[in-house]
XYZ file of N, CA and C in Angstrom:
729
model
N 56.317 31.895 -20.464
C 55.103 31.541 -19.992
C 54.723 32.761 -20.061
N 55.134 33.856 -20.904
C 54.491 35.103 -21.109
C 53.428 34.299 -22.120
N 53.452 33.318 -22.656
C 52.812 32.937 -23.489
C 51.688 32.524 -23.094
N 51.808 31.575 -22.010
C 50.507 30.960 -21.874
C 49.835 32.198 -21.044
N 50.564 33.378 -20.736
C 49.685 34.108 -19.228
C 48.896 34.752 -20.658
N 49.904 35.255 -21.724
C 48.906 35.919 -22.468
C 47.639 34.425 -23.110
N 47.420 33.695 -23.258
C 46.747 32.483 -23.675
C 45.614 33.212 -22.105
N 46.305 33.308 -21.181
C 45.428 32.750 -20.566
C 44.534 34.318 -20.302
N 44.903 35.714 -20.517
C 44.053 36.429 -19.934
C 43.330 36.798 -21.780
N 43.878 36.444 -22.795
C 42.898 36.072 -23.557
C 41.632 35.368 -23.478
N 41.550 34.167 -23.209
C 40.472 33.415 -22.964
C 39.685 34.191 -21.444
N 40.425 35.284 -20.554
C 39.535 35.519 -19.566
C 38.351 37.108 -20.517
N 39.723 37.574 -21.228
C 38.627 38.975 -21.871
C 37.841 38.158 -22.945
N 37.905 37.290 -23.238
C 36.967 36.238 -24.794
C 35.357 36.169 -23.376
N 35.817 35.357 -22.287
C 34.729 35.253 -21.458
C 33.761 36.156 -20.715
N 34.493 37.535 -20.608
C 34.269 38.755 -20.334
C 33.291 39.198 -21.314
N 33.535 39.266 -22.758
C 33.224 40.157 -23.654
C 31.237 38.639 -23.738
N 32.019 37.459 -24.156
C 30.331 36.788 -23.579
C 29.258 37.166 -22.934
N 30.281 37.535 -21.867
C 28.819 37.502 -21.052
C 28.515 38.709 -20.787
N 29.084 40.442 -21.873
C 28.626 41.191 -21.575
C 27.823 41.528 -22.783
N 28.284 40.349 -23.766
C 27.218 40.049 -24.534
C 25.976 39.348 -24.477
N 26.178 38.232 -23.647
C 24.681 38.298 -23.299
C 24.026 38.718 -22.455
N 24.682 39.289 -21.539
C 23.232 40.529 -21.334
C 22.773 40.964 -21.225
N 23.657 42.493 -23.048
C 23.227 42.738 -22.826
C 21.468 42.699 -24.547
N 21.756 41.353 -24.631
C 21.150 40.029 -25.131
C 19.724 40.691 -24.610
N 20.269 40.208 -23.242
C 18.296 39.540 -22.365
C 17.921 40.888 -22.282
N 18.868 42.146 -21.602
C 18.591 43.700 -21.309
C 17.909 44.302 -22.570
N 18.179 43.852 -23.755
C 17.621 44.485 -24.304
C 16.417 43.745 -25.030
N 15.951 42.088 -24.750
C 15.320 41.751 -25.165
C 14.305 41.750 -23.858
N 14.426 42.305 -22.996
C 12.765 42.667 -21.854
C 12.575 44.037 -21.971
N 13.544 44.531 -22.438
C 12.705 46.180 -22.785
C 12.024 46.385 -24.569
N 11.835 45.990 -25.143
C 10.935 45.609 -25.741
C 10.203 44.755 -26.531
N 9.957 43.585 -25.238
C 9.224 42.479 -25.221
C 7.791 43.493 -25.575
N 7.195 42.704 -25.764
C 6.117 43.332 -26.468
C 4.849 42.979 -25.246
N 4.925 43.892 -23.938
C 3.254 43.319 -22.618
C 2.265 42.696 -23.400
N 2.068 41.987 -22.372
C 0.908 41.475 -23.058
C -0.591 42.793 -22.377
N -1.473 42.725 -23.943
C -1.925 43.510 -23.938
C -3.034 43.980 -22.765
N -3.643 45.171 -22.331
C -4.428 45.173 -21.572
C -5.407 45.199 -21.917
N -6.410 44.791 -21.610
C -8.118 45.139 -21.458
C -8.934 46.247 -21.643
N -9.734 47.693 -22.290
C -10.602 48.113 -21.198
C -11.722 47.766 -21.818
N -12.827 48.459 -21.295
C -14.001 48.207 -21.808
C -14.933 49.124 -23.411
N -13.858 49.526 -23.437
C -14.185 49.916 -25.129
C -13.516 48.772 -25.930
N -13.080 47.652 -25.722
C -12.356 46.603 -26.603
C -13.284 45.435 -26.695
N -13.996 45.248 -25.943
C -15.512 44.266 -25.771
C -15.960 44.547 -26.986
N -16.494 43.374 -26.952
C -17.570 43.692 -28.581
C -19.143 43.675 -27.657
N -20.160 44.519 -28.082
C -21.413 44.381 -28.043
C -22.420 43.681 -27.284
N -23.007 43.324 -26.911
C -23.974 42.149 -26.030
C -24.492 41.667 -27.598
N -25.171 40.635 -27.058
C -25.812 40.129 -28.170
C -26.641 39.157 -27.611
N -27.591 38.466 -28.218
C -28.704 37.536 -27.201
C -28.524 36.678 -26.777
N -26.560 36.254 -27.466
C -26.974 34.684 -27.192
C -25.785 34.542 -26.669
N -24.898 35.377 -25.826
C -23.963 35.691 -24.981
C -23.639 35.997 -24.269
N -23.092 34.460 -23.868
C -23.214 34.576 -21.757
C -22.176 34.481 -20.764
N -21.560 33.754 -21.972
C -19.395 33.619 -21.185
C -19.098 33.698 -22.736
N -17.673 35.137 -21.761
C -17.251 36.395 -22.798
C -15.580 35.440 -21.993
N -15.312 35.046 -22.892
C -13.538 34.566 -22.624
C -12.438 34.658 -22.732
N -11.964 35.967 -22.573
C -11.745 36.568 -23.564
C -9.694 36.114 -22.359
N -10.174 35.991 -21.228
C -9.291 35.438 -21.115
C -8.972 33.768 -20.499
N -9.426 33.311 -21.891
C -8.882 31.276 -22.750
C -8.976 31.075 -21.604
N -9.216 30.718 -20.457
C -9.313 30.061 -18.851
C -10.224 29.418 -19.056
N -11.823 28.956 -19.376
C -12.287 28.323 -19.709
C -12.608 27.219 -20.634
N -13.069 25.808 -20.409
C -12.910 25.461 -21.695
C -14.832 25.107 -22.496
N -14.446 24.715 -23.466
C -15.323 25.069 -24.851
C -16.449 23.564 -23.839
N -15.907 22.455 -22.975
C -17.016 21.778 -23.143
C -17.689 22.767 -21.739
N -17.333 23.581 -20.775
C -17.836 23.980 -19.708
C -18.219 25.319 -19.804
N -18.135 25.700 -20.778
C -18.508 27.765 -21.079
C -20.034 27.329 -21.694
N -19.693 25.946 -22.389
C -20.599 25.432 -23.174
C -22.016 24.455 -22.489
N -21.589 23.799 -20.714
C -22.749 24.369 -20.132
C -23.135 24.821 -19.424
N -22.072 25.983 -19.371
C -22.260 27.275 -17.927
C -23.748 28.374 -19.180
N -23.324 28.028 -20.591
C -24.217 29.055 -21.233
C -25.734 28.705 -21.049
N -25.643 27.408 -21.708
C -26.943 26.443 -21.363
C -27.812 26.983 -19.866
N -26.875 27.470 -19.085
C -27.908 27.164 -17.688
C -28.026 28.738 -17.312
N -27.560 29.400 -18.490
C -27.629 30.798 -18.231
C -29.152 31.374 -18.507
N -28.749 30.297 -20.092
C -29.991 30.724 -21.294
C -31.248 30.355 -20.488
N -31.156 28.687 -20.095
C -32.759 27.503 -19.155
C -33.138 29.104 -18.413
N -32.080 29.806 -17.457
C -32.621 30.161 -16.110
C -33.104 31.618 -17.317
N -32.563 32.039 -18.177
C -33.403 33.176 -18.642
C -34.971 33.149 -18.851
N -35.233 31.559 -19.796
C -36.144 31.811 -20.087
C -37.507 31.666 -19.214
N -36.863 30.851 -17.400
C -37.543 30.440 -16.834
C -37.775 31.785 -15.660
N -36.584 32.636 -15.926
C -37.374 33.264 -15.162
C -37.350 35.134 -15.527
N -36.512 34.871 -16.680
C -36.522 36.090 -16.793
C -35.123 37.010 -16.357
N -34.144 36.520 -15.213
C -32.848 37.105 -14.404
C -32.220 36.586 -16.257
N -31.441 37.373 -15.880
C -30.028 36.295 -17.032
C -28.723 37.294 -15.894
N -27.720 36.108 -16.556
C -26.191 36.237 -16.040
C -25.384 35.998 -17.460
N -24.257 37.184 -17.259
C -23.049 36.747 -17.920
C -21.608 36.819 -16.965
N -20.751 36.178 -17.749
C -19.773 35.822 -17.012
C -18.589 35.866 -18.338
N -17.722 37.356 -17.836
C -16.620 37.802 -17.732
C -15.251 37.481 -17.814
N -14.249 36.821 -18.122
C -13.177 37.141 -18.020
C -12.099 38.019 -19.144
N -11.107 38.918 -18.271
C -10.020 39.237 -18.963
C -8.695 38.612 -19.062
N -7.591 38.932 -19.564
C -6.307 38.495 -19.179
C -6.061 39.833 -18.553
N -5.875 40.732 -18.911
C -4.893 42.410 -17.700
C -6.425 43.494 -17.972
N -6.244 44.433 -16.913
C -7.167 45.755 -17.370
C -6.205 46.782 -17.749
N -6.803 47.871 -18.387
C -6.338 49.223 -18.000
C -5.651 49.811 -17.351
N -4.357 50.317 -17.313
C -3.881 51.070 -15.839
C -4.376 51.844 -15.091
N -4.425 51.412 -14.132
C -5.606 52.203 -13.103
C -7.028 51.826 -12.536
N -7.285 50.732 -13.504
C -8.500 50.192 -13.854
C -8.730 49.097 -12.401
N -9.593 49.200 -12.315
C -9.530 47.315 -10.596
C -11.413 46.688 -11.947
N -11.089 45.856 -10.819
C -12.356 45.022 -11.467
C -13.506 45.034 -10.797
N -13.428 45.927 -9.857
C -15.419 47.311 -9.973
C -15.046 47.578 -10.622
N -14.142 48.976 -11.203
C -14.642 50.046 -12.540
C -14.588 49.269 -13.493
N -14.033 48.362 -13.676
C -14.286 48.232 -15.078
C -15.567 46.794 -15.288
N -16.150 46.293 -14.086
C -17.388 45.496 -14.416
C -18.319 46.758 -14.127
N -18.661 47.309 -13.262
C -19.755 48.715 -13.888
C -19.310 49.744 -15.412
N -18.556 49.656 -15.010
C -18.839 50.614 -16.742
C -18.881 49.640 -18.052
N -18.889 48.617 -17.291
C -18.894 46.751 -19.035
C -20.593 46.971 -18.418
N -21.343 47.093 -17.385
C -22.431 46.532 -17.174
C -23.236 48.008 -17.716
N -22.478 49.228 -17.470
C -23.162 50.062 -18.011
C -22.966 49.850 -19.555
N -22.068 49.924 -20.450
C -22.069 49.912 -21.559
C -23.534 48.807 -22.155
N -23.872 47.807 -21.500
C -24.221 46.633 -22.183
C -25.160 46.739 -22.046
N -25.634 47.016 -20.705
C -27.393 47.696 -20.228
C -27.306 49.203 -20.110
N -27.389 49.974 -20.370
C -27.144 51.363 -20.014
C -28.586 52.002 -19.532
N -29.670 51.458 -19.518
C -30.938 52.123 -18.487
C -30.834 51.128 -17.574
N -31.588 51.925 -15.808
C -32.092 51.005 -15.677
C -33.000 49.946 -15.413
N -33.934 50.439 -16.739
C -34.735 49.261 -17.360
C -33.841 47.960 -17.405
N -33.019 48.487 -18.491
C -32.126 47.072 -18.863
C -31.684 47.044 -17.753
N -31.373 47.210 -16.628
C -29.977 46.560 -15.761
C -31.117 46.037 -15.036
N -32.685 45.962 -14.955
C -32.666 45.066 -13.513
C -32.781 43.934 -13.742
N -33.313 43.347 -14.273
C -32.834 40.924 -14.631
C -31.384 41.154 -14.847
N -30.394 42.020 -14.734
C -28.928 41.293 -15.258
C -28.284 41.230 -13.690
N -26.550 40.184 -14.370
C -25.680 39.949 -13.506
C -24.633 39.502 -13.634
N -23.538 40.633 -13.495
C -22.534 40.763 -14.365
C -21.605 40.033 -13.825
N -20.628 39.066 -13.368
C -19.942 38.059 -12.888
C -18.382 38.819 -13.933
N -17.391 39.745 -13.237
C -16.054 39.360 -14.210
C -14.654 38.950 -13.283
N -13.664 38.797 -13.903
C -12.644 37.999 -13.202
C -11.392 38.665 -13.934
N -10.439 39.283 -13.587
C -9.541 39.497 -14.154
C -8.504 38.323 -13.695
N -7.499 37.032 -15.009
C -6.618 35.962 -14.750
C -4.815 36.805 -14.433
N -5.217 37.894 -14.745
C -3.856 37.582 -14.128
C -3.885 38.387 -12.659
N -5.077 38.869 -11.745
C -4.746 38.863 -10.350
C -5.932 37.939 -9.567
N -7.034 37.296 -10.570
C -7.442 36.528 -9.965
C -8.481 37.786 -9.289
N -8.673 38.717 -9.537
C -9.339 39.262 -8.985
C -10.928 39.741 -9.438
N -12.139 39.471 -8.486
C -13.568 39.496 -9.261
C -13.738 40.080 -8.720
N -15.413 40.521 -9.466
C -16.172 41.374 -8.649
C -17.870 40.896 -10.146
N -18.316 41.455 -9.115
C -20.072 40.849 -9.501
C -20.898 42.440 -10.061
N -22.052 42.835 -10.526
C -22.899 43.319 -9.675
C -23.949 43.290 -10.481
N -25.118 43.199 -9.716
C -26.497 43.115 -9.791
C -27.629 44.115 -9.920
N -28.812 43.411 -10.637
C -29.741 44.605 -10.826
C -30.478 45.141 -10.285
N -31.315 46.130 -9.933
C -32.474 46.050 -8.483
C -33.624 44.360 -8.690
N -33.926 44.205 -10.145
C -34.946 43.512 -9.247
C -34.068 41.727 -9.390
N -32.921 42.070 -9.000
C -32.326 40.152 -8.556
C -31.938 40.705 -7.149
N -31.750 41.495 -7.087
C -31.400 41.486 -5.552
C -31.895 41.203 -4.470
N -33.011 41.262 -4.284
C -34.220 40.172 -3.298
C -33.877 38.806 -3.151
N -33.585 38.373 -4.604
C -33.152 36.617 -4.693
C -31.413 37.220 -4.275
N -30.827 37.174 -5.222
C -29.591 37.811 -5.148
C -29.306 38.976 -4.567
N -29.236 38.609 -2.468
C -28.452 40.439 -2.539
C -27.003 40.049 -2.061
N -26.941 41.628 -1.998
C -25.418 42.072 -1.718
C -24.375 40.499 -0.977
N -24.957 39.867 -0.353
C -24.089 39.847 0.428
C -23.653 38.564 -0.126
N -24.614 37.175 -1.202
C -24.626 36.618 -0.978
C -23.997 36.736 -2.792
N -24.037 37.829 -2.855
C -23.746 38.045 -4.623
C -22.070 38.319 -3.897
N -21.815 39.211 -3.178
C -19.606 39.616 -2.469
C -20.084 38.193 -2.357
N -19.728 37.145 -1.494
C -19.585 35.520 -1.121
C -19.355 34.677 -2.574
N -20.506 35.517 -3.811
C -20.152 34.569 -5.326
C -18.482 34.777 -5.501
N -17.929 36.010 -5.856
C -17.343 37.022 -6.023
C -16.670 36.282 -5.023
N -16.274 36.326 -4.102
C -14.600 35.808 -3.246
C -14.994 35.064 -2.583
N -15.792 34.294 -2.369
C -15.762 32.444 -1.705
C -15.666 32.046 -3.497
N -16.793 31.556 -3.152
C -17.434 30.574 -4.793
C -16.782 30.518 -5.590
N -15.936 31.450 -5.981
C -15.065 32.257 -7.313
C -13.494 31.758 -6.971
N -13.025 32.206 -5.979
C -12.018 32.720 -5.351
C -11.297 31.747 -4.849
N -12.123 30.588 -4.015
C -11.155 29.553 -3.885
C -10.577 28.189 -4.189
N -11.391 28.255 -5.917
C -10.921 27.363 -6.522
C -9.288 28.167 -6.864
N -9.128 28.951 -7.189
C -8.843 29.312 -7.889
C -7.399 29.581 -6.875
N -7.871 29.730 -5.954
C -6.532 29.333 -4.163
C -6.038 28.897 -4.567
N -6.727 27.291 -4.885
C -6.312 25.978 -4.832
C -5.943 25.406 -6.561
N -4.969 26.306 -6.666
C -4.630 25.823 -8.099
C -4.744 26.806 -9.142
N -5.442 27.679 -9.422
C -6.397 28.465 -10.224
C -6.851 27.706 -11.332
N -7.957 26.683 -10.694
C -8.948 25.724 -11.431
C -10.866 26.524 -11.689
N -9.997 27.083 -12.496
C -11.488 28.048 -13.077
C -12.239 27.675 -13.606
N -11.888 26.649 -14.501
C -13.466 25.555 -14.546
C -13.882 25.395 -13.631
N -13.626 24.837 -12.668
C -14.777 24.442 -11.431
C -15.059 25.846 -10.867
N -14.362 26.810 -10.989
C -14.695 27.785 -10.169
C -15.725 28.436 -10.912
N -16.511 28.787 -11.702
C -17.339 29.108 -13.174
C -18.694 28.542 -12.454
N -17.906 27.371 -12.834
C -18.719 26.041 -11.985
C -19.879 26.309 -12.043
N -19.054 26.320 -10.749
C -19.646 25.760 -8.817
C -20.693 27.381 -8.817
N -19.669 29.177 -9.343
C -20.154 29.976 -9.414
C -21.682 30.178 -10.298
N -21.577 29.230 -11.232
C -23.028 28.884 -12.434
C -24.112 28.370 -11.679
N -23.849 27.350 -10.812
C -24.878 26.528 -10.182
C -25.218 26.758 -9.433
N -24.128 28.088 -8.559
C -25.200 28.303 -7.036
C -26.170 29.764 -8.307
N -25.333 30.806 -8.944
C -26.572 31.588 -9.216
C -27.821 31.191 -9.708
N -27.505 30.616 -10.476
C -29.303 29.967 -10.965
C -29.830 29.279 -9.791
N -29.656 28.560 -9.272
C -29.370 28.145 -7.792
C -30.306 29.330 -7.312
N -29.687 30.359 -6.807
C -30.212 31.352 -6.101
C -32.183 32.109 -6.617
N -31.131 32.521 -8.485
C -32.395 33.319 -8.664
C -33.279 32.292 -9.344
N -33.532 31.024 -8.914
C -34.516 30.682 -9.959
C -35.025 30.577 -8.270
N -34.527 31.116 -7.518
C -35.124 30.475 -5.907
C -34.985 29.633 -4.970
N -34.504 28.914 -4.783
C -34.185 27.995 -4.812
C -33.310 28.520 -3.834
N -33.072 27.910 -1.762
C -31.858 27.406 -0.981
C -30.521 27.861 -2.148
N -29.434 28.852 -1.135
C -28.608 29.348 -1.541
C -27.605 28.122 -0.929
N -26.388 27.605 -2.227
C -26.232 25.981 -1.290
C -25.005 27.185 -0.451
N -24.662 28.013 -0.710
C -23.443 28.624 -0.366
C -21.754 28.199 -0.961
N -21.074 29.244 -0.255
C -19.775 28.516 -0.786
C -18.903 27.382 -0.065
N -17.858 26.749 -1.033
C -17.058 26.016 -0.655
C -16.848 26.316 0.585
N -16.597 24.580 0.799
C -16.094 24.729 2.210
C -14.408 24.987 1.986
N -13.947 25.741 3.066
C -12.655 25.567 3.477
C -12.152 24.936 4.204
N -11.344 24.029 3.759
C -10.470 23.447 5.227
C -9.223 24.385 5.357
N -8.520 24.264 6.873
C -7.844 24.828 7.054
C -6.504 23.754 6.898
N -5.782 23.778 5.970
C -3.817 23.036 5.983
C -3.713 23.308 6.760
N -3.431 22.902 8.470
C -2.545 23.700 9.714
C -0.672 22.982 9.465
N -0.116 23.773 9.116
C 1.684 23.421 9.165
C 3.025 23.604 10.624
N 3.433 21.564 10.575
C 3.956 22.695 11.935
C 5.013 23.321 10.734
N 5.390 24.719 11.901
C 6.562 24.853 11.588
C 7.597 24.478 11.194
N 8.775 23.665 9.593
C 10.194 23.137 9.340
C 10.927 24.191 9.933
N 11.709 23.253 9.474
C 13.030 24.023 8.854
C 13.042 23.820 6.770
N 13.295 23.803 6.345
C 13.196 24.482 4.957
C 12.775 25.690 5.119
N 13.546 26.388 3.689
C 13.598 27.522 3.786
C 12.524 27.956 2.379
N 12.658 29.130 3.032
C 11.222 30.053 1.569
C 11.072 29.398 0.257
N 10.337 30.245 -1.058
C 10.775 29.773 -1.725
C 11.647 31.337 -2.431
N 11.607 32.181 -2.150
C 12.693 33.507 -2.058
C 13.719 33.288 -1.391
N 13.700 33.154 0.188
C 15.084 32.575 0.352
C 16.124 31.315 -0.389
N 15.505 30.164 -0.943
C 16.173 29.916 -1.745
C 16.266 30.749 -2.939
N 15.790 31.312 -3.491
C 16.328 31.628 -4.691
C 17.675 32.705 -4.809
N 17.605 33.378 -3.526
C 18.905 33.691 -3.141
C 19.482 33.502 -3.192
N 19.276 32.686 -2.584
C 21.074 31.631 -1.119
C 21.284 30.879 -2.972
N 20.615 30.741 -4.353
C 21.314 30.262 -5.338
C 22.138 31.198 -6.342
N 20.964 32.512 -5.899
C 21.862 32.973 -7.134
C 23.294 33.855 -6.301
N 23.085 33.540 -4.738
C 24.634 33.726 -4.316
C 25.418 32.735 -4.550
N 24.941 32.058 -3.793
C 25.903 31.209 -4.603
C 26.745 31.146 -6.262
N 25.204 31.009 -7.050
C 25.971 30.839 -8.538
C 27.535 32.242 -8.922
N 26.553 33.227 -7.672
C 28.022 35.053 -8.004
C 29.505 34.153 -8.304
N 29.634 33.506 -6.045
C 30.134 33.218 -5.480
C 31.412 32.123 -6.724
N 30.224 31.235 -6.513
C 31.358 30.002 -7.773
C 31.801 30.603 -9.172
N 31.466 31.806 -9.841
C 31.653 32.181 -10.412
C 33.169 32.629 -10.418
N 32.708 34.349 -9.282
C 33.970 34.012 -8.656
C 35.335 33.308 -8.520
N 34.935 32.277 -7.869
C 35.968 31.151 -7.368
C 36.412 31.004 -8.532
N 35.595 30.232 -9.998
C 36.129 29.380 -10.854
C 36.952 30.824 -12.011
N 36.685 32.015 -11.639
C 38.156 33.427 -12.486
C 39.517 32.861 -11.883
N 38.769 33.439 -10.000
C 40.483 32.961 -9.911
C 40.910 32.176 -10.053
N 40.083 30.661 -9.493
C 41.043 29.621 -9.291
C 41.875 28.428 -10.870
N 40.849 28.966 -12.111
C 40.681 28.540 -13.147
C 42.762 28.513 -13.881
N 42.861 30.349 -13.956
C 43.951 30.616 -14.286
C 45.353 29.617 -13.284
N 45.183 30.229 -12.089
C 46.301 29.114 -11.355
C 46.500 28.177 -11.497
N 45.415 27.067 -11.452
C 45.468 25.871 -11.684
C 45.689 25.485 -13.163
N 45.780 25.889 -14.104
C 46.102 26.104 -15.309
C 47.809 26.603 -15.359
N 48.242 27.482 -14.292
C 49.345 27.761 -14.510
C 50.536 26.855 -14.386
N 49.786 26.229 -12.796
C 49.793 25.886 -11.958
C 50.494 23.731 -12.587
N 49.613 23.761 -13.425
C 49.914 22.478 -14.463
C 50.847 22.724 -15.330
N 51.394 24.215 -15.765
C 51.909 24.126 -16.884
C 53.561 23.875 -16.449
N 53.508 24.328 -15.350
C 54.748 24.466 -14.534
C 55.616 22.632 -14.295
N 54.043 22.220 -13.675
C 54.356 20.872 -13.423
C 55.332 20.294 -15.242
N 54.271 20.687 -15.613
C 54.573 19.758 -16.960
C 55.298 20.087 -18.086
N 56.290 21.580 -17.199
C 57.619 22.013 -17.738
C 59.055 21.004 -17.520
N 60.016 20.849 -18.710
C 61.246 20.092 -18.486
C 61.867 20.446 -17.004
N 62.138 19.392 -16.591
C 63.553 20.117 -14.961
C 64.463 20.589 -15.963
N 65.430 21.843 -15.471
C 66.387 22.344 -15.824
C 67.102 22.070 -15.316
N 67.616 20.845 -14.762
C 68.464 19.709 -13.840
C 69.116 18.626 -14.953
N 67.670 18.605 -15.710
C 67.761 17.869 -16.872
C 67.460 16.129 -16.613
């Protein structure tokens, strides 16, 4: 009996040591894991004549990047109005899409004259936050209201419906090119409200909490029941003292 209890307690101690080791490894990995690098304006390259899309967030396919760049290049040749799209993975601490866009706009176009015919659209792919800024000569066509709609509706709607970055930027480029070419504004995408009757299913966070609780309770029960069951089986298998 003593030998069996010794084995049981030894197994329990081994299991506890194993769990503590795993927890320590996980905590250490999370503490020393290298976070995704933030992007500051100073880290972006200087503007070149053929830079129309700067996809630092790597969310636009090469094919669609080429389509957008070609459309913006043609627009610039025909109207002298220039559009740039920039994606970044993560902004510096304390930076917002608006402040980042303003700083980048001023870095690439440092004077009022250089800014006059420019439009810059930026998205942070971690939060899907968007911002757009336009020069003075652009505003008569691309009004502040339309520009805001491009950022918050044309780009944001496809992102809310499954992070469809390619569709978002293709739609935005089509709308910007149309408006800046003097054509009628095609407007934002149509949003369909999907009305759902409230069901009895649990929310994701409730399910996660329930699963975690179930695991804890299960482990506690196992830690209590397994030694007892082992001892019970041991007792049954012992030869009877009655001979």
